[in-house]
CSV table of C-alpha atoms in Angstrom, one decimal:
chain,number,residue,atom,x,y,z
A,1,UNK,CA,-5.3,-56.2,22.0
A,2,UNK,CA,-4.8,-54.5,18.4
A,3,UNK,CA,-2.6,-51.8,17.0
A,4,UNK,CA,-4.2,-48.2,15.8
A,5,UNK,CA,-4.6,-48.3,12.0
A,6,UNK,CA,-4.2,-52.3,12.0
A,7,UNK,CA,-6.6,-54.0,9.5
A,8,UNK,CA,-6.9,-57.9,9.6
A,9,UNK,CA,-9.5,-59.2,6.9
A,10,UNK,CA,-13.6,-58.7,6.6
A,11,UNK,CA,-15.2,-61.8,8.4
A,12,UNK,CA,-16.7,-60.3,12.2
A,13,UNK,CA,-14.3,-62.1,14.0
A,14,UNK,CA,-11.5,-59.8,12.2
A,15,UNK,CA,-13.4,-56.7,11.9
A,16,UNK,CA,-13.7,-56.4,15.8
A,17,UNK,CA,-9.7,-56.5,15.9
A,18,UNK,CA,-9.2,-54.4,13.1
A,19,UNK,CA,-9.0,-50.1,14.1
A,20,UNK,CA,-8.8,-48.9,10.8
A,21,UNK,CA,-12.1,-50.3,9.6
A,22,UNK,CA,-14.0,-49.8,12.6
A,23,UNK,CA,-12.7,-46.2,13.7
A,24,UNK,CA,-13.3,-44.9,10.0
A,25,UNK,CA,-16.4,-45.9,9.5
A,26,UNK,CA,-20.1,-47.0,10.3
A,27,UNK,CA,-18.8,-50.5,11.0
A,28,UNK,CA,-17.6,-49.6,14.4
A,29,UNK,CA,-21.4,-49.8,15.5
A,30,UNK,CA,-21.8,-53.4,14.4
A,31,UNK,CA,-18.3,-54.5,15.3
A,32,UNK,CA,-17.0,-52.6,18.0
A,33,UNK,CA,-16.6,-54.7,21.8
A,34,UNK,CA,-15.3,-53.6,24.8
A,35,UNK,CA,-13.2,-56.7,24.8
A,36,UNK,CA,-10.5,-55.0,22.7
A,37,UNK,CA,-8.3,-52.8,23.3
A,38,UNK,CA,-6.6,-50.8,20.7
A,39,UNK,CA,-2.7,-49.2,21.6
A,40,UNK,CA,-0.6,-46.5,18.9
A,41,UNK,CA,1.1,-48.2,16.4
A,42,UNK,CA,4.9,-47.2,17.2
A,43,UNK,CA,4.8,-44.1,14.6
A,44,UNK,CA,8.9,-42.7,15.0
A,45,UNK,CA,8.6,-40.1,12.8
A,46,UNK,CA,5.3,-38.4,13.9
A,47,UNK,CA,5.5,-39.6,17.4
A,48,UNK,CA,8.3,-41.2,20.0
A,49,UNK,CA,11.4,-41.7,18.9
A,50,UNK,CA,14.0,-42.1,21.6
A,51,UNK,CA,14.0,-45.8,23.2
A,52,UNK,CA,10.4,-46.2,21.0
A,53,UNK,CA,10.3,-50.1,21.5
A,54,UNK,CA,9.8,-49.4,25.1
A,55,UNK,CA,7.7,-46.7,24.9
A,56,UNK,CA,5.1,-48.3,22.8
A,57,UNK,CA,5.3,-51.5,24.1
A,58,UNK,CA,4.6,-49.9,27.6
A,59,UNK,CA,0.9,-49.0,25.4
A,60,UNK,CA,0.7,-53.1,25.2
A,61,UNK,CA,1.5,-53.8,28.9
A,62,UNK,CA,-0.8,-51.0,30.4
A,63,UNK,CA,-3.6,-52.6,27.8
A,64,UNK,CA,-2.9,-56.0,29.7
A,65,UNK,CA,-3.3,-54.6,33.1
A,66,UNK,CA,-6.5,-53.5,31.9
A,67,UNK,CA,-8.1,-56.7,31.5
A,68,UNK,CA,-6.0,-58.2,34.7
A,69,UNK,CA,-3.3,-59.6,33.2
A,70,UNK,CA,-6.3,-62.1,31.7
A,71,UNK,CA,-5.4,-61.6,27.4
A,72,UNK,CA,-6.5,-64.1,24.6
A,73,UNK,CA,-4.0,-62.5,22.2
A,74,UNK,CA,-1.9,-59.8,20.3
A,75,UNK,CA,-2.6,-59.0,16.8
A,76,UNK,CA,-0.1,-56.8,14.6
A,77,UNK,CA,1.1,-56.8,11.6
A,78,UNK,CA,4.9,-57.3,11.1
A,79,UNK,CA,4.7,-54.4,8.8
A,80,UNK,CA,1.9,-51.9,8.9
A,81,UNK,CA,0.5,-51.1,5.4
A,82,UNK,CA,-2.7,-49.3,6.2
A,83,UNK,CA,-0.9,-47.5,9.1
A,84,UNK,CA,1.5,-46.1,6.6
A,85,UNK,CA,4.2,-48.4,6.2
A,86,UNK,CA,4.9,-48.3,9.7
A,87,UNK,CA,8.3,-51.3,10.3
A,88,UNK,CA,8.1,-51.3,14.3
A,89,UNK,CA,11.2,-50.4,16.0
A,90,UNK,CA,14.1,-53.0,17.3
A,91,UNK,CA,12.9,-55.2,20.1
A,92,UNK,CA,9.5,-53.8,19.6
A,93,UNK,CA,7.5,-56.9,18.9
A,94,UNK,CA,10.0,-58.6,21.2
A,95,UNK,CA,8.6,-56.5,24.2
A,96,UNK,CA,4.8,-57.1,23.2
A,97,UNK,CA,4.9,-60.7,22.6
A,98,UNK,CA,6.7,-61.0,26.6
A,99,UNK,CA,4.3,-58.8,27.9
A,100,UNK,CA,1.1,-60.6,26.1
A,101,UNK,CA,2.9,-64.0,27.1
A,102,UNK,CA,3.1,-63.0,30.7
A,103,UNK,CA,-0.7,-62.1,30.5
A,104,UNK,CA,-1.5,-65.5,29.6
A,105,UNK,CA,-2.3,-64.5,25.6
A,106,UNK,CA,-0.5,-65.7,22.1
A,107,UNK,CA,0.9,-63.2,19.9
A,108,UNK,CA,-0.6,-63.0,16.4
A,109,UNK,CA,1.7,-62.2,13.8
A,110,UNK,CA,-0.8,-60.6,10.2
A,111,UNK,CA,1.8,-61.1,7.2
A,112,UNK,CA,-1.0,-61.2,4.6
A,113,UNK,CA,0.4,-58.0,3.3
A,114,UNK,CA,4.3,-58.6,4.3
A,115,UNK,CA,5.2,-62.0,3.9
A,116,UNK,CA,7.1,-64.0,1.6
A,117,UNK,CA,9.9,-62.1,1.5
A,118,UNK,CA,9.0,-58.6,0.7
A,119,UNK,CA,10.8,-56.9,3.2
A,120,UNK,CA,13.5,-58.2,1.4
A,121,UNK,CA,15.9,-58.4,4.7
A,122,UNK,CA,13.8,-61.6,6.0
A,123,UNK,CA,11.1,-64.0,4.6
A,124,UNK,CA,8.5,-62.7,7.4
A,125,UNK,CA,8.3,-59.3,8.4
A,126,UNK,CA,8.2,-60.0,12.2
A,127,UNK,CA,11.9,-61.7,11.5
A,128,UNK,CA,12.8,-58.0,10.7
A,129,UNK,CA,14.6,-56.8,13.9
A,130,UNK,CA,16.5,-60.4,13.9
A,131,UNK,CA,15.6,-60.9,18.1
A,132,UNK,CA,14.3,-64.1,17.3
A,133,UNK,CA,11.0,-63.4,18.5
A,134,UNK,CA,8.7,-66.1,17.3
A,135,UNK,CA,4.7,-66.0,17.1
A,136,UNK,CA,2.0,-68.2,18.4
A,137,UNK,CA,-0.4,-67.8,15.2
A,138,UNK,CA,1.3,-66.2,11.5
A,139,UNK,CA,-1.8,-66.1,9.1
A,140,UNK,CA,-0.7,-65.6,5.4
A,141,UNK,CA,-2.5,-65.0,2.2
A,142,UNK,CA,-2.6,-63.0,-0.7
A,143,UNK,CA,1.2,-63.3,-2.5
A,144,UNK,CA,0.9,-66.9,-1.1
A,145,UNK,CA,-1.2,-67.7,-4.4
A,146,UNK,CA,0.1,-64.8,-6.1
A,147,UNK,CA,-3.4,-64.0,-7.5
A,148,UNK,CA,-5.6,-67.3,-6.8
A,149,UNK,CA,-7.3,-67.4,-3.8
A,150,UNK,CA,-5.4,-69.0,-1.2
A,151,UNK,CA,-4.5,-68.3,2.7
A,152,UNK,CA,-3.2,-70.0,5.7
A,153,UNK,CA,-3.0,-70.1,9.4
A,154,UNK,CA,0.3,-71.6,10.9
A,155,UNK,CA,0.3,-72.1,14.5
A,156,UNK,CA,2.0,-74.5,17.3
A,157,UNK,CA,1.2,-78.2,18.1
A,158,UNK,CA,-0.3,-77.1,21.6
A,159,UNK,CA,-2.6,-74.0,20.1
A,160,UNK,CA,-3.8,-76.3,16.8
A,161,UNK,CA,-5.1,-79.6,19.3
A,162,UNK,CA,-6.6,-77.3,21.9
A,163,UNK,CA,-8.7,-75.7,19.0
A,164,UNK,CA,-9.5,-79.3,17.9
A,165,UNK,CA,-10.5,-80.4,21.6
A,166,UNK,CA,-11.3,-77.8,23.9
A,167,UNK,CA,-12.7,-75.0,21.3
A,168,UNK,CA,-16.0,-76.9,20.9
A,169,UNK,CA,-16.2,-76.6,16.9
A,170,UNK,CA,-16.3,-78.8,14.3
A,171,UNK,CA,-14.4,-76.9,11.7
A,172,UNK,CA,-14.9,-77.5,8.2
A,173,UNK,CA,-14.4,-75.7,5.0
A,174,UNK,CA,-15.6,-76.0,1.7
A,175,UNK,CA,-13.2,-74.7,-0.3
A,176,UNK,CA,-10.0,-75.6,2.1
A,177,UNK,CA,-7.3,-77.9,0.8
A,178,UNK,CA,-8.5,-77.0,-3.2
A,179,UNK,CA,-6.2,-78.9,-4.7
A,180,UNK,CA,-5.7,-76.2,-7.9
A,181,UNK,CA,-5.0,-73.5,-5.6
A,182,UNK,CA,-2.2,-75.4,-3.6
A,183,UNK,CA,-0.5,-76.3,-6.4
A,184,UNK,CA,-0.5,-72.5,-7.2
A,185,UNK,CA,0.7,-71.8,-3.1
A,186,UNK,CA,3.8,-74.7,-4.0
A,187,UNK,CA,4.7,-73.1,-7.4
A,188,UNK,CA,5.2,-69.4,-5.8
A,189,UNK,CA,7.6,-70.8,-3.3
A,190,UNK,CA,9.1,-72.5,-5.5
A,191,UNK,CA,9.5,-69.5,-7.7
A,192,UNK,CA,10.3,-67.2,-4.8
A,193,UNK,CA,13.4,-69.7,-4.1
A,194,UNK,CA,14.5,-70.5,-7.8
A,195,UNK,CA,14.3,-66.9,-9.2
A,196,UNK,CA,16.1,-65.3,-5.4
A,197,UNK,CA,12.7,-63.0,-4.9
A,198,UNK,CA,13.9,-62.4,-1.3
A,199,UNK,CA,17.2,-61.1,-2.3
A,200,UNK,CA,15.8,-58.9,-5.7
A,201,UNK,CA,13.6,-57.2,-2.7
A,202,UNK,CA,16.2,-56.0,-1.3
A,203,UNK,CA,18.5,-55.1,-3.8
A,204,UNK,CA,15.4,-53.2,-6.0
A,205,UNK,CA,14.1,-51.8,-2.7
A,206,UNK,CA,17.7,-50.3,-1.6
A,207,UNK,CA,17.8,-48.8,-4.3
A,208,UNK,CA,14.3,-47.3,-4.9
A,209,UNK,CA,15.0,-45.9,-1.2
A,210,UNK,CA,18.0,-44.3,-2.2
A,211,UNK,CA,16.3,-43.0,-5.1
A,212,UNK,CA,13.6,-41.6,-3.1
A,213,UNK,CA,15.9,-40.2,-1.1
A,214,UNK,CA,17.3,-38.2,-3.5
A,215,UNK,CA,14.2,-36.6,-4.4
A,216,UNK,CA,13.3,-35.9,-0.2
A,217,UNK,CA,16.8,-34.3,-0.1
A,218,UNK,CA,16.9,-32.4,-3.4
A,219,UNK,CA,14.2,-31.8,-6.2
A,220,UNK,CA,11.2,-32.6,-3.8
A,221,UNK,CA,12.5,-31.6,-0.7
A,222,UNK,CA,9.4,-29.2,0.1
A,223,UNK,CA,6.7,-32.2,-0.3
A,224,UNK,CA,8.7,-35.3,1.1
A,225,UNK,CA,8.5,-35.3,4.9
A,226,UNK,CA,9.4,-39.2,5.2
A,227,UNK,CA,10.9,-41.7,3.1
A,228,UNK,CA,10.5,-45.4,5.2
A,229,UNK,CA,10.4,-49.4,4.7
A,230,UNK,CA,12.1,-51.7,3.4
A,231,UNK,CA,12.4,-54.0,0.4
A,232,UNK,CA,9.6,-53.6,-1.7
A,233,UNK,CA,7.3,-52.4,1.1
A,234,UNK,CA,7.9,-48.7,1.1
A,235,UNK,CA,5.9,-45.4,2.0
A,236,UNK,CA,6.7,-41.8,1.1
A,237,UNK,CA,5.0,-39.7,3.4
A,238,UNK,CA,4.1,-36.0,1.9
A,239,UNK,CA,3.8,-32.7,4.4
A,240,UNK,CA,3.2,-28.9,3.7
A,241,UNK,CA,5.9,-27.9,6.2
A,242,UNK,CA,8.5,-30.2,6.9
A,243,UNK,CA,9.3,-28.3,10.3
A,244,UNK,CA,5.4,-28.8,11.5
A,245,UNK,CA,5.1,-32.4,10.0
A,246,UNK,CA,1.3,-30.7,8.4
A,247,UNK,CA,0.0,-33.9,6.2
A,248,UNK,CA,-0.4,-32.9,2.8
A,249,UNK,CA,-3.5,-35.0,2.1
A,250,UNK,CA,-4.9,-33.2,-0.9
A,251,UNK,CA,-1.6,-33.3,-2.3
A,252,UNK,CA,-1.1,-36.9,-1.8
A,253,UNK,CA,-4.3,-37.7,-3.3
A,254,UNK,CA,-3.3,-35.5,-6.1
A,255,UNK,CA,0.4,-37.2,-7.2
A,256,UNK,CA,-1.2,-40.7,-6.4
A,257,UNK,CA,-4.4,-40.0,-8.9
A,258,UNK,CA,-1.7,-38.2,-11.5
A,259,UNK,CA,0.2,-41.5,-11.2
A,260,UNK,CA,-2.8,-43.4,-12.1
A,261,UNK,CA,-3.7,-41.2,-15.4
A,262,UNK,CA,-1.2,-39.8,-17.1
A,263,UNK,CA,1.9,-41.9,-16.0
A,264,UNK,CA,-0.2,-45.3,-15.5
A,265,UNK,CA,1.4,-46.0,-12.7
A,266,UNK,CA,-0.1,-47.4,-10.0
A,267,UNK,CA,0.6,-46.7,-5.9
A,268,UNK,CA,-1.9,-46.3,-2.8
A,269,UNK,CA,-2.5,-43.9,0.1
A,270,UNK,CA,-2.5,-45.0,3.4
A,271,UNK,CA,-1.8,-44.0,7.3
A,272,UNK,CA,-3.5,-41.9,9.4
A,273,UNK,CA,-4.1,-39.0,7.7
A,274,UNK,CA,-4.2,-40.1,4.2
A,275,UNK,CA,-1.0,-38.7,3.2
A,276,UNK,CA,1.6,-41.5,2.4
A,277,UNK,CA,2.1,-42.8,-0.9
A,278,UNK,CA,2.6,-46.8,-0.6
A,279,UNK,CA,5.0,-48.7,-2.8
A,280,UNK,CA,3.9,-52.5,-3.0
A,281,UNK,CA,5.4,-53.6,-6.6
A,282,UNK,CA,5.4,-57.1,-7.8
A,283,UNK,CA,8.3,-59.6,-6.8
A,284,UNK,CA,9.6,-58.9,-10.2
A,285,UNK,CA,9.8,-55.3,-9.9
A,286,UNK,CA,13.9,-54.3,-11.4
A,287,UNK,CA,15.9,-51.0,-11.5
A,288,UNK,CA,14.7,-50.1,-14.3
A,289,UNK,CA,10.8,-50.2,-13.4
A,290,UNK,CA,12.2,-48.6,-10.1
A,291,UNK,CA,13.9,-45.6,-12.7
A,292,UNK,CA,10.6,-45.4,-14.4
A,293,UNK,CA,8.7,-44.8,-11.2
A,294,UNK,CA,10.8,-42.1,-10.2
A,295,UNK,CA,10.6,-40.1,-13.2
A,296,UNK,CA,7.1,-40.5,-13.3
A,297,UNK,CA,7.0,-39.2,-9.6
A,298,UNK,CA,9.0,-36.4,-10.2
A,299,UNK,CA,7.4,-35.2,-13.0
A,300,UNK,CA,3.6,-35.9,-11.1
A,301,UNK,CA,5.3,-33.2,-8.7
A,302,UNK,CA,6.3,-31.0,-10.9
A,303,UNK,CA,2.5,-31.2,-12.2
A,304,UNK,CA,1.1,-30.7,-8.4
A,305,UNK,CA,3.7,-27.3,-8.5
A,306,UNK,CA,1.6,-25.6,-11.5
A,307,UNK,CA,-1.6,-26.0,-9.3
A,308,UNK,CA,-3.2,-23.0,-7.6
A,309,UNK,CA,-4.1,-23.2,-4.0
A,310,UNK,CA,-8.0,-23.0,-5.4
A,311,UNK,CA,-7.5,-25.7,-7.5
A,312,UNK,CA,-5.8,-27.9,-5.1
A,313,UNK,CA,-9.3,-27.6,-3.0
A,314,UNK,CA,-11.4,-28.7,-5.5
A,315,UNK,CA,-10.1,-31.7,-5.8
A,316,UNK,CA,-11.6,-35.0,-4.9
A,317,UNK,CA,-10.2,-37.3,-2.3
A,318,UNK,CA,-8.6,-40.5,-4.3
A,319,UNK,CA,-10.0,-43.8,-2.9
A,320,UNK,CA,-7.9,-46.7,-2.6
């Protein structure tokens, strides 16, 4: 069982649990089985927001019912970055994992994109809500090397022997254990500890929010429908009409290429319809990086003002 928008990595095996890739493009011919199931990612701004852990948790139970209560696992990210920087609501993962437990599966926590502290709150992004929940499986990687090529899988005692004796494969790699790359993996955690990375997150990203903030309440008000995350994982979604929630995709493609080339500043766009901007600064980001940034956003949207509505459509979509 996967989440809508959830990504996971490029091998087959990852692909198949991975919506975003294979319900955007071609892939989903080569990919798709009817052994997944994919449930909405728990979207409280677009979607349900009263008692939402239960509510989209209940996707994850129905899901389980449909293969008779007989799951392998769960996979979500603790914080969904494709998605559009989707944190899931208290209890959320909580619910999920019990449900996936009681179906006989292992929940899967993805912090490739969230780990390590960015969330600033907690060191993994499923420790978010603070219910203690814990995972079967966490898979890390890219901060982890902070640039050199470097991931890992961490599971339980139980899970890691049956792999070894009941799975039936002799696994190998070629390039695991390289010795340069986990001396790399030991320096950023030691770095992450000695320089207090966890707590700049939170302290930068607190006040980027409240900065952003700002602009959604005042100067930008027409363009900023959401402002959400935390730490230095943070999205800014952009709407036409803040009373009917219309994406402003053109738009968002606009400020995000604008950033790019005349500010040099550069963001992403993500969720489902292309319209949030997503904040994902280095560990070292400061206050006054996060003062630069929101001048040079303010002033990209002061730019996207002066355009015509004929202009606007000629514009190409930005990839990212």
């Amino acid at each position: 069982i996967c989440v809508d928008g959830g990504y996971h990595g490029h091998t087959l095996a990852t692909l198949r649990v991975s919506p975003y890739k294979f319900e955007k493009s071609g892939e989903g011919r080569v990919v798709r089985k009817e052994s997944v199931r994919t449930v909405p990612f728990p979207d409280t701004f677009r979607g349900e927001k009263r008692d939402a852990a239960r509510y989209y948790a209940g996707f994850v139970e129905r899901a389980c019912k449909d293969f008779n209560d007989d799951v392998t696992a769960f996979i979500v990210e603790g914080g969904m970055s494709v998605a559009g920087v989707i944190l899931p609501p208290p209890k959320y993962l909580k619910n999920c994992a019990a449900a996936i437990r009681r179906a006989g599966g292992s929940y899967i926590a993805d912090e490739v994109q969230t780990g390590f502290g960015r969330l600033g709150k907690c060191y993994w992004a499923f420790q978010y809500d603070g219910d203690g929940v814990v995972p079967d499986i966490v898979t890390v990687g890219k901060p982890f090397g902070n640039g050199m090529p470097l991931a890992a899988v961490v599971t339980t005692r139980d899970i890691a022997d049956q792999f070894a004796t009941k799975a039936g494969v002799e696994y190998f790699n070629t390039f695991g254990g390289n010795t340069v790359c986990a001396a790399a993996g030991l320096a950023v955690l030691d770095v992450i500890e000695e320089e207090g990375l966890v707590e700049r997150a939170s302290r930068v990203g607190d006040y980027l929010m409240k900065e952003l903030k700002r602009l959604q309440d005042g100067a930008c008000k027409e363009y900023i429908g959401d402002v959400r995350g935390s730490g230095l994982f943070l999205g800014v979604e952009f709407v036409k009409d803040r009373e009917t929630l219309e994406p402003a995709t053109v738009e968002t493609s606009f400020l995000c290429s604008q950033l790019k080339e005349k500010y040099r500043v550069l963001t992403s766009i993500d969720g489902k319809h292309n319209n949030v901007l997503v904040l994902k600064p280095p560990m070292c980001f400061n206050e006054q990086n996060a003062d630069e940034f929101i001048a040079c956003l303010e002033a990209a949207i002061a730019d996207l003002r002066k355009l015509s509505k004929d202009q606007l459509k000629q514009m190409s979509s930005t990839p990212t």
